[in-house]
Tab-separated table of C-alpha atoms and ligand atoms in Angstrom:
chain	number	residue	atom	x	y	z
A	1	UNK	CA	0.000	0.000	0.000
A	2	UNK	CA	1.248	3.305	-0.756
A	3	UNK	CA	0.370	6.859	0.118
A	4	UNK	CA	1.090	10.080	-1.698
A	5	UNK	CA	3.804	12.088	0.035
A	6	UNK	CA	5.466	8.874	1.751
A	7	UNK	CA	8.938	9.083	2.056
A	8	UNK	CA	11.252	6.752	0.730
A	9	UNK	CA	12.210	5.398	3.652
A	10	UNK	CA	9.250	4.508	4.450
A	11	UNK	CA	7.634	3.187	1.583
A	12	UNK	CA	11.204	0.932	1.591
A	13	UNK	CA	9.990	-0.148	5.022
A	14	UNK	CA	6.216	-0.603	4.468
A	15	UNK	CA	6.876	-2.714	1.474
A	16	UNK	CA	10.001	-4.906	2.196
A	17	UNK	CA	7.504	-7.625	3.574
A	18	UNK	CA	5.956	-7.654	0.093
A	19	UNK	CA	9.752	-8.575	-1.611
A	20	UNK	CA	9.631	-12.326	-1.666
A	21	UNK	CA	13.540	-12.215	-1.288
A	22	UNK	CA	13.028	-9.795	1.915
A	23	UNK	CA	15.883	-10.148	4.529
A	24	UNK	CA	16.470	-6.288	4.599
A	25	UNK	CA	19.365	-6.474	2.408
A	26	UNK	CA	17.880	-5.046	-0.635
A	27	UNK	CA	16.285	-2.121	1.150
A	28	UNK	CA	19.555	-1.122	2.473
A	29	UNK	CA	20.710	-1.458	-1.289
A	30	UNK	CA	18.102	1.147	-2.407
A	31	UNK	CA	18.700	2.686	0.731
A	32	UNK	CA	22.397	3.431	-0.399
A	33	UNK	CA	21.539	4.628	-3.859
A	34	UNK	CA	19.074	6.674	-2.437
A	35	UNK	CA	21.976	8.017	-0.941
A	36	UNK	CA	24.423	8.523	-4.115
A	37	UNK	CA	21.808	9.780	-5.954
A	38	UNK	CA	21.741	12.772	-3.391
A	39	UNK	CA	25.073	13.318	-3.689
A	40	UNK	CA	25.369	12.875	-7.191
A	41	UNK	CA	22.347	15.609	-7.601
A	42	UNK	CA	24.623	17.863	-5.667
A	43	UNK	CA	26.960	18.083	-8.152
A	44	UNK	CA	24.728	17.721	-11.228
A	45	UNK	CA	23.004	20.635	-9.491
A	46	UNK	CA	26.542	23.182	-9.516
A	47	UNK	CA	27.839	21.545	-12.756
A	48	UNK	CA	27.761	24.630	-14.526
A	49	UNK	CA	29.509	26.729	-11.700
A	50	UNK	CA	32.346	24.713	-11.234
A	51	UNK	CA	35.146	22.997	-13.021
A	52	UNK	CA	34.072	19.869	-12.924
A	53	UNK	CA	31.864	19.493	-16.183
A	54	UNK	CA	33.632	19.188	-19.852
A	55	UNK	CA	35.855	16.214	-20.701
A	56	UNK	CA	37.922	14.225	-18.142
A	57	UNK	CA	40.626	13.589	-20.732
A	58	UNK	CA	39.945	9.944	-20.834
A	59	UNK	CA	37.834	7.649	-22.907
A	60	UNK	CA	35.890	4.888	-21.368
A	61	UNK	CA	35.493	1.113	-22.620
A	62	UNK	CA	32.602	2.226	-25.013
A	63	UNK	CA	35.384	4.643	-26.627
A	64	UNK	CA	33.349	7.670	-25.726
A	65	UNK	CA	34.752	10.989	-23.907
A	66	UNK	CA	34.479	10.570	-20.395
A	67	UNK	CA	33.033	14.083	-18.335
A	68	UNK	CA	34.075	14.861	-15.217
A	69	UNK	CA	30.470	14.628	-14.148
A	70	UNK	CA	30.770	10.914	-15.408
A	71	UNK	CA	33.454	9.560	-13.496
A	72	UNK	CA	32.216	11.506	-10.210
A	73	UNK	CA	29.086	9.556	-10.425
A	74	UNK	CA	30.544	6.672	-11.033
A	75	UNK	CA	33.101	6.243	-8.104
A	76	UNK	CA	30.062	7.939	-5.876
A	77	UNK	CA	27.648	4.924	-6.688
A	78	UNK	CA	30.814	2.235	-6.624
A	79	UNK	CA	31.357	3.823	-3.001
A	80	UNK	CA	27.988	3.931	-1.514
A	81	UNK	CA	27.311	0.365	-2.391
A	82	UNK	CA	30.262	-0.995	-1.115
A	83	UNK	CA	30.566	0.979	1.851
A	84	UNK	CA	27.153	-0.571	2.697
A	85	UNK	CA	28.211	-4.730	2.831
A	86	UNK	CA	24.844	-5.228	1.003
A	87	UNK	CA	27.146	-5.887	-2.791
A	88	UNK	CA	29.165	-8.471	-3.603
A	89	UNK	CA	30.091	-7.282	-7.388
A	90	UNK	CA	29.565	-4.098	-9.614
A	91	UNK	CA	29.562	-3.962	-13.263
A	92	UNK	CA	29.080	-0.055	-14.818
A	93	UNK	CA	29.229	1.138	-18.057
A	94	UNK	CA	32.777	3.311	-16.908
A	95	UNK	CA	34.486	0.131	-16.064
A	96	UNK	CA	36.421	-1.814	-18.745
A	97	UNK	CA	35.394	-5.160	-16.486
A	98	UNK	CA	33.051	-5.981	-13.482
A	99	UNK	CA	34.252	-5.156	-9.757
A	100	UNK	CA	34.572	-8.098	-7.181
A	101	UNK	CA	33.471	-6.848	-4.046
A	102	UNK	CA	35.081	-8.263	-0.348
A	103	UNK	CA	36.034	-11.578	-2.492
A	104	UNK	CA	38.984	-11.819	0.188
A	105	UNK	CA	36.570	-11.747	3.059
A	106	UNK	CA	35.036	-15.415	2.163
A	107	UNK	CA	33.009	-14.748	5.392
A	108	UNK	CA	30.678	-12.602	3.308
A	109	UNK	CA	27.482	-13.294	2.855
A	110	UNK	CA	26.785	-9.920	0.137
A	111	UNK	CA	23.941	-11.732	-2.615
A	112	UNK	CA	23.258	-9.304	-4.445
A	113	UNK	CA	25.216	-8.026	-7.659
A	114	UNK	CA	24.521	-3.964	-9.574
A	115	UNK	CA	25.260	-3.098	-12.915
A	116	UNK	CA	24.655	0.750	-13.777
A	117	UNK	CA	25.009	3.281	-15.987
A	118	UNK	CA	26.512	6.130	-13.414
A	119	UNK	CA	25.425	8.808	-15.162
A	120	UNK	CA	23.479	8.605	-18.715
A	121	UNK	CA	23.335	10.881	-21.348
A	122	UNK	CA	26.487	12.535	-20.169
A	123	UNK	CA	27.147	14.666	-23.404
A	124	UNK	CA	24.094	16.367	-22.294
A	125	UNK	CA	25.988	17.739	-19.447
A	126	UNK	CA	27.636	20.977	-21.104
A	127	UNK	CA	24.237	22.439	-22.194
A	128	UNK	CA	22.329	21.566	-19.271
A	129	UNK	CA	19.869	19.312	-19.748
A	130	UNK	CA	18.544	16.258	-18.004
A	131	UNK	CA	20.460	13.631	-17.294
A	132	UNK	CA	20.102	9.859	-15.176
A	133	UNK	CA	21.712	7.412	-13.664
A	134	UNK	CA	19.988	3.491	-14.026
A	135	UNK	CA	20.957	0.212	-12.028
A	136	UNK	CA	19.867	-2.903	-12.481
A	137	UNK	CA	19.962	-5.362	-9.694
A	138	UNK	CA	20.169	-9.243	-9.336
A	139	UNK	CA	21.002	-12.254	-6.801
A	140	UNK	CA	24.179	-13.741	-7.730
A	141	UNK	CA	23.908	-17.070	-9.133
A	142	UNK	CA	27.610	-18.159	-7.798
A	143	UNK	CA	28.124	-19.403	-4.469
A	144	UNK	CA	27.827	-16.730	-1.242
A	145	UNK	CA	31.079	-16.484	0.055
A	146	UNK	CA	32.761	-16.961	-3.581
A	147	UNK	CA	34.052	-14.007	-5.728
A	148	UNK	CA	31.976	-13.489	-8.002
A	149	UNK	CA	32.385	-14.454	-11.694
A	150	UNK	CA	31.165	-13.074	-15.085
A	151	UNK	CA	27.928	-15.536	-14.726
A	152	UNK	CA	26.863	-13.439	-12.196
A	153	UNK	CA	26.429	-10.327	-14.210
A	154	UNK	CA	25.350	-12.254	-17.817
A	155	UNK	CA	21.950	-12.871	-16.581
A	156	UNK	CA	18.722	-12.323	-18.722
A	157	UNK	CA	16.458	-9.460	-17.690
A	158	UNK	CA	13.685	-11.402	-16.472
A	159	UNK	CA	15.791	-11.890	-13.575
A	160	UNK	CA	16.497	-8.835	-12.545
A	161	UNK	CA	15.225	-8.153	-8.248
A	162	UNK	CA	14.870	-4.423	-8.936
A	163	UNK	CA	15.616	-1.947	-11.432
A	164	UNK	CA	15.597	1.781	-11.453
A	165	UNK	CA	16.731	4.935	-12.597
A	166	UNK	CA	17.711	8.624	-10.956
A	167	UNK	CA	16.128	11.729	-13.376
A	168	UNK	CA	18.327	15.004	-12.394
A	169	UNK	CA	15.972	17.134	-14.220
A	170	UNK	CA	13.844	20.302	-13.333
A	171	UNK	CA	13.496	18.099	-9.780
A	172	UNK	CA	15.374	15.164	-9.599
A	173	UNK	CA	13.515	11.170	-8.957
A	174	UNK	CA	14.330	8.627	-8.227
A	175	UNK	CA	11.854	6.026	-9.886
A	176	UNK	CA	12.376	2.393	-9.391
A	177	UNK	CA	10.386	-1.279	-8.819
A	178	UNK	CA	11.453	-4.728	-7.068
A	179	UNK	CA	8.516	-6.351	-9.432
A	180	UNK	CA	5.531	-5.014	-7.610
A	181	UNK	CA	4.629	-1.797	-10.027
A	182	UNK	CA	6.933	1.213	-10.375
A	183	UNK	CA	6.947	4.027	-8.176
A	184	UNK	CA	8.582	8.031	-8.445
A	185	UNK	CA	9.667	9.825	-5.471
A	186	UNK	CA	10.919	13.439	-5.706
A	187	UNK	CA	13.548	14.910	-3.874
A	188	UNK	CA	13.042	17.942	-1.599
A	189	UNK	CA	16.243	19.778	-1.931
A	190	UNK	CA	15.709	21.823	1.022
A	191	UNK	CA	15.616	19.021	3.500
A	192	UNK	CA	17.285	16.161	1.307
A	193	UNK	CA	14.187	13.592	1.578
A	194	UNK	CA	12.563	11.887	-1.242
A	195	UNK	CA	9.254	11.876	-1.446
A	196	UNK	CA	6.352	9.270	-3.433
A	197	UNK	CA	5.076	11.805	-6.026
A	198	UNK	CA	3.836	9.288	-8.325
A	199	UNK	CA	2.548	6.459	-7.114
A	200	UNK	CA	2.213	2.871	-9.580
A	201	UNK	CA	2.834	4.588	-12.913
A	202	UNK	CA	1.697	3.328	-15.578
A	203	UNK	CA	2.446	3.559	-19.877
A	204	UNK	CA	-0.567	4.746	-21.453
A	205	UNK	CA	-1.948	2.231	-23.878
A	206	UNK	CA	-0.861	4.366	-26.792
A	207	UNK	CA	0.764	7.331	-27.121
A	208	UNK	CA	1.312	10.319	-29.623
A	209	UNK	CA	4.990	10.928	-29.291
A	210	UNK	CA	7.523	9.111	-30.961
A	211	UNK	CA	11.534	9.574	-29.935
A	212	UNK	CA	14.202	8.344	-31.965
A	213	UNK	CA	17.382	10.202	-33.808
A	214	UNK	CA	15.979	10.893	-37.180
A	215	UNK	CA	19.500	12.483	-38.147
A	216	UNK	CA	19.901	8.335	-38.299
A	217	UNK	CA	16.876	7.774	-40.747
A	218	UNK	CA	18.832	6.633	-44.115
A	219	UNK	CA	20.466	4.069	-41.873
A	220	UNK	CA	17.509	2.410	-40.099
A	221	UNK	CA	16.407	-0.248	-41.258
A	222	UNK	CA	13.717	-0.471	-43.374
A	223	UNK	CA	10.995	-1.167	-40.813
A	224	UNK	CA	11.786	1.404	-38.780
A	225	UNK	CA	11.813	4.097	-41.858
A	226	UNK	CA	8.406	2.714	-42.339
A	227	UNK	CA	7.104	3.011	-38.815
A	228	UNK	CA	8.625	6.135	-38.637
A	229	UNK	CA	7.078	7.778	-41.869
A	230	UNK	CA	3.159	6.343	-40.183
A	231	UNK	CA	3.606	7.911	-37.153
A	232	UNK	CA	4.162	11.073	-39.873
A	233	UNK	CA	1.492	10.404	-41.427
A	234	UNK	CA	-2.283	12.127	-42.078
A	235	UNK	CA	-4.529	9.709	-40.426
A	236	UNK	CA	-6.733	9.089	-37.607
A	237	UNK	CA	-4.284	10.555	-34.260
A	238	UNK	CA	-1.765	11.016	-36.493
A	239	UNK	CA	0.826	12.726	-37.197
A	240	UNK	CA	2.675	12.312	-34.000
A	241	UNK	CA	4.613	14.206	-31.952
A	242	UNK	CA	8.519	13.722	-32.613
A	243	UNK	CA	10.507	14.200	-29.327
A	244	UNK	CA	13.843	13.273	-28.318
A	245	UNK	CA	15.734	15.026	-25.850
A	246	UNK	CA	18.953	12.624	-26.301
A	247	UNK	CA	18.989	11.314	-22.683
A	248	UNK	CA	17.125	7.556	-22.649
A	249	UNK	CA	16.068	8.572	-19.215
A	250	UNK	CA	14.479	11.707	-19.785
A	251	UNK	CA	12.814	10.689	-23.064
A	252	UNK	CA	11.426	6.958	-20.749
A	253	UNK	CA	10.163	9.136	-18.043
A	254	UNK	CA	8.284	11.582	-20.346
A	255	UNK	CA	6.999	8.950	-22.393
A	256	UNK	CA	5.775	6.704	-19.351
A	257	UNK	CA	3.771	9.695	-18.408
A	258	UNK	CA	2.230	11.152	-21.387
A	259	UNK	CA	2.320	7.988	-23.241
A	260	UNK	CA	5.045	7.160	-26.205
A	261	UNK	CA	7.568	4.905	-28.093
A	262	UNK	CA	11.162	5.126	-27.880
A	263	UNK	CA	13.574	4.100	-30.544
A	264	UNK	CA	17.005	2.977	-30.735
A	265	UNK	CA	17.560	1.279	-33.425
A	266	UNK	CA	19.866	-0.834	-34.964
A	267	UNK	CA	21.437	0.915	-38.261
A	268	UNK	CA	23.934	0.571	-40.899
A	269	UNK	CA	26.350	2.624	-38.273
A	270	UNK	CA	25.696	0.444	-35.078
A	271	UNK	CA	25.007	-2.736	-35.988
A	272	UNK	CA	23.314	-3.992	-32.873
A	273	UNK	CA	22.165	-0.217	-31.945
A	274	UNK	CA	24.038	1.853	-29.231
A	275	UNK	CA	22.407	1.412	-26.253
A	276	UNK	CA	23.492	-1.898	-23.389
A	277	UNK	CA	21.717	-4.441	-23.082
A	278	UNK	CA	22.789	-5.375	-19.548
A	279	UNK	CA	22.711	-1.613	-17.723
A	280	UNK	CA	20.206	0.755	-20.243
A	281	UNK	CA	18.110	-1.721	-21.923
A	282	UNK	CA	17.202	-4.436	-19.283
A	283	UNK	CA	16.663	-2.047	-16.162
A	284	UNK	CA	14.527	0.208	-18.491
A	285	UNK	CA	12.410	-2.486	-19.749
A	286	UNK	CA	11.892	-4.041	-16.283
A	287	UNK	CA	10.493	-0.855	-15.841
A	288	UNK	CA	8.412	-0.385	-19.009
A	289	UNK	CA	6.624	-4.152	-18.017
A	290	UNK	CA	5.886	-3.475	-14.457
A	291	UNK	CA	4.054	-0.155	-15.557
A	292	UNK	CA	2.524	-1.833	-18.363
A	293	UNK	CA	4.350	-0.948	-21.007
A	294	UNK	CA	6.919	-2.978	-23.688
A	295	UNK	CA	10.152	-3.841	-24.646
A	296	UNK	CA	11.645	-5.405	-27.310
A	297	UNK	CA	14.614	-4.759	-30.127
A	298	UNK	CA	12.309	-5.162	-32.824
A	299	UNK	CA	10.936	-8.947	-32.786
A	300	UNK	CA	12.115	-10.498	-29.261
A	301	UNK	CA	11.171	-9.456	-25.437
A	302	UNK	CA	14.457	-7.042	-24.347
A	303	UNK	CA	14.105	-9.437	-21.110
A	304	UNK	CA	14.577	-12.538	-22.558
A	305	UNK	CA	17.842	-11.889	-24.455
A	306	UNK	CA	20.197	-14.146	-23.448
A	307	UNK	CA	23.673	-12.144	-22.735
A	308	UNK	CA	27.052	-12.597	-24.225
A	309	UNK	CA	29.150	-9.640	-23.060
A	310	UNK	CA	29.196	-7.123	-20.303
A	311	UNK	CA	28.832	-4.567	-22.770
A	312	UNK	CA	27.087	-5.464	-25.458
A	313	UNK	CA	24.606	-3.681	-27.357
A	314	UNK	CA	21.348	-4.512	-28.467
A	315	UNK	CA	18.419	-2.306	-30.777
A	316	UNK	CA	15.888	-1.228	-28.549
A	317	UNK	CA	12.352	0.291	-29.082
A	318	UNK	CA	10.437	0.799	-25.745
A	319	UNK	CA	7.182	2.423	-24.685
A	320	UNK	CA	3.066	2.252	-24.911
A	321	UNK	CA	2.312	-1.178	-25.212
A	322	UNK	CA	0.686	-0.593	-28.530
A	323	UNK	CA	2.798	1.495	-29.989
A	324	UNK	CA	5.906	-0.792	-29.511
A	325	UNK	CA	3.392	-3.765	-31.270
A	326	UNK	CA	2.464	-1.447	-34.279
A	327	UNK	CA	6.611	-0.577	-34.869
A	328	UNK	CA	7.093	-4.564	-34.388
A	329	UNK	CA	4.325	-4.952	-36.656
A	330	UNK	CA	6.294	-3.333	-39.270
A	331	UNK	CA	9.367	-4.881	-38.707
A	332	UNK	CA	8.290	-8.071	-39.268
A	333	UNK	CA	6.554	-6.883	-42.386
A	334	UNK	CA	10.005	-5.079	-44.023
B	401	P6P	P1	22.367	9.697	-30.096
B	401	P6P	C1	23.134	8.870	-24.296
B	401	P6P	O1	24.475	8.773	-24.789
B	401	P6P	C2	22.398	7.643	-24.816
B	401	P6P	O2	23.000	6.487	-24.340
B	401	P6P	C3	20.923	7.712	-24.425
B	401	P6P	O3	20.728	8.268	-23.175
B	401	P6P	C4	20.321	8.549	-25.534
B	401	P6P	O4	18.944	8.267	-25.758
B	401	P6P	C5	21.165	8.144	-26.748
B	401	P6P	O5	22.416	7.662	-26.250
B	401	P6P	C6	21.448	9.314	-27.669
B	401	P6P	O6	22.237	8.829	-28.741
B	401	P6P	O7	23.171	8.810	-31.013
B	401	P6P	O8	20.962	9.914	-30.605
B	401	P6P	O9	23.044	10.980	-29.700
């Protein structure tokens, strides 16, 4: 049960009963991203007044300039969850390979593992617009006690424990689920508590916006083009609304909202897309199923892709449950 203007903490605590895997662990887990997402905000907050935005100088594994705002988030969330003897390994998107976590202390009991994405759509940073972080969570599948191995971290989507992301935007959420719906709190700034703001959202049915890169459209394939050119169309609710702000999070949130399809594609550029499978793709589309939405890279559930690599990449189109089935629709018809 859940009541407007909860706090976190205590929606954490009124619900932990309801998580089948509840021993407390996992709460303190949110618990401690709830607390790097604070102090992440704090910096995402003074980016512009400081010298800690433009390029770090380094590249990370995806080849991509690294912002100072990047690697801040990063060590902040690596931190936090370690500090807290809830973790027992970390895979991000800013580190070439997963982190084992106390694997010299075999004492440890730590089940569950994180992947994230510290701080998404980071070349947004310079000209101020939203940003997110997302994790993804899961029980290890090695041994407690063990280090853990890659095994740990290639597991499918549909078994994910919880799944979430942090919006710093015009207020900053966090908006997350353990399976049970998904719920957004918002963060008073003037007191540093997070309050529930949106209780169980839920994707509209269908929506009228449709966000994808169009600068990409010659290289899409040819079932996106085609999906792409209806929603243009002269017909019925149509044309949409095109809308793409160039941060996944902030382009999921809005669309979970006011209803709407996301698209990364794959194109003649990126073969499998740009966007992870493990940290963007699988967190988000735990999301988009809990609040009734859909996920898929163009014919197959986003969840039940079977991973390779830590970093792969798969094509991913995401949204209003109808929507997604219309742009699948022509897919399978190219
Ligand atoms: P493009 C940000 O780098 C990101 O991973 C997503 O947040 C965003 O939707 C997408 O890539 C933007 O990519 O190629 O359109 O600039």
């Amino acid at each position: 049960m859940s009541r407007k203007n909860q706090t976190l903490g205590e929606f954490i605590i009124e619900n932990q009963s309801s998580f089948k895997y509840t021993s407390g662990e996992l709460s303190r887990l949110i618990n401690s991203i709830r607390l790097a997402a604070k102090v992440v905000n704090h910096e995402v907050n003074k980016a512009g007044l400081v010298d800690i935005i433009g390029a770090a100088g380094d590249t990370n594994v995806q080849g991509e300039d690294q912002q100072k705002l990047d690697v801040y988030a990063n060590t902040k969330f690596i931190q936090t969850m370690t500090k807290r003897n809830i973790v027992c390994g970390i895979a991000s998107e800013e580190e070439d390979d997963f982190i084992s976590i106390n694997s010299q202390d075999e004492n440890h009991q730590n089940k569950y593992v994180v992947l994230i994405d510290p701080l998404d759509g980071s070349s947004n940073i310079d000209v101020n617009v939203s940003v997110g972080t997302i994790f993804s969570i899961y029980r290890r599948v090695t041994p407690v006690g063990t280090p853990v191995t890659i095994d740990d971290f290639l597991q499918k989507g549909n078994q994910q424990v919880a799944a979430g992301y942090i919006i710093y935007g015009t207020s900053t959420m966090i908006v997350y689920t353990t399976g049970d719906g998904v719920n957004g709190f918002t963060l008073n700034p003037a007191i540093g508590t997070f309050y529930l703001s949106h209780p169980d959202m839920q994707f509209p049915k269908d929506g009228k916006i449709y966000s994808v890169n169009e600068g990409n459209y010659i290289h899409f394939p040819q079932g996106i083009k085609n999906y792409i050119k209806y929603c243009q169309m002269e017909e019925g609710d149509r044309p949409y609304t095109s809308r793409y702000i160039g941060s996944l999070v902030s382009d999921f949130h809005r669309n979970m909202i006011k209803g709407g399809i996301y698209m990364y594609p794959k194109s003649s550029k990126n073969s499998n897309g740009k966007l992870r499978l493990l940290y963007e793709c699988n967190p988000m589309a735990f999301l988009a199923e809990q609040a009734n939405g859909k996920a898929s890279d163009g014919f197959n559930r986003i969840m039940d892709i079977e991973p390779t690599e830590l970093h792969q990449r798969v094509p991913f189109i995401c949204g209003s449950k109808n929507m997604v089935e219309k742009a699948e629709e022509f897919m399978k018809k190219a």
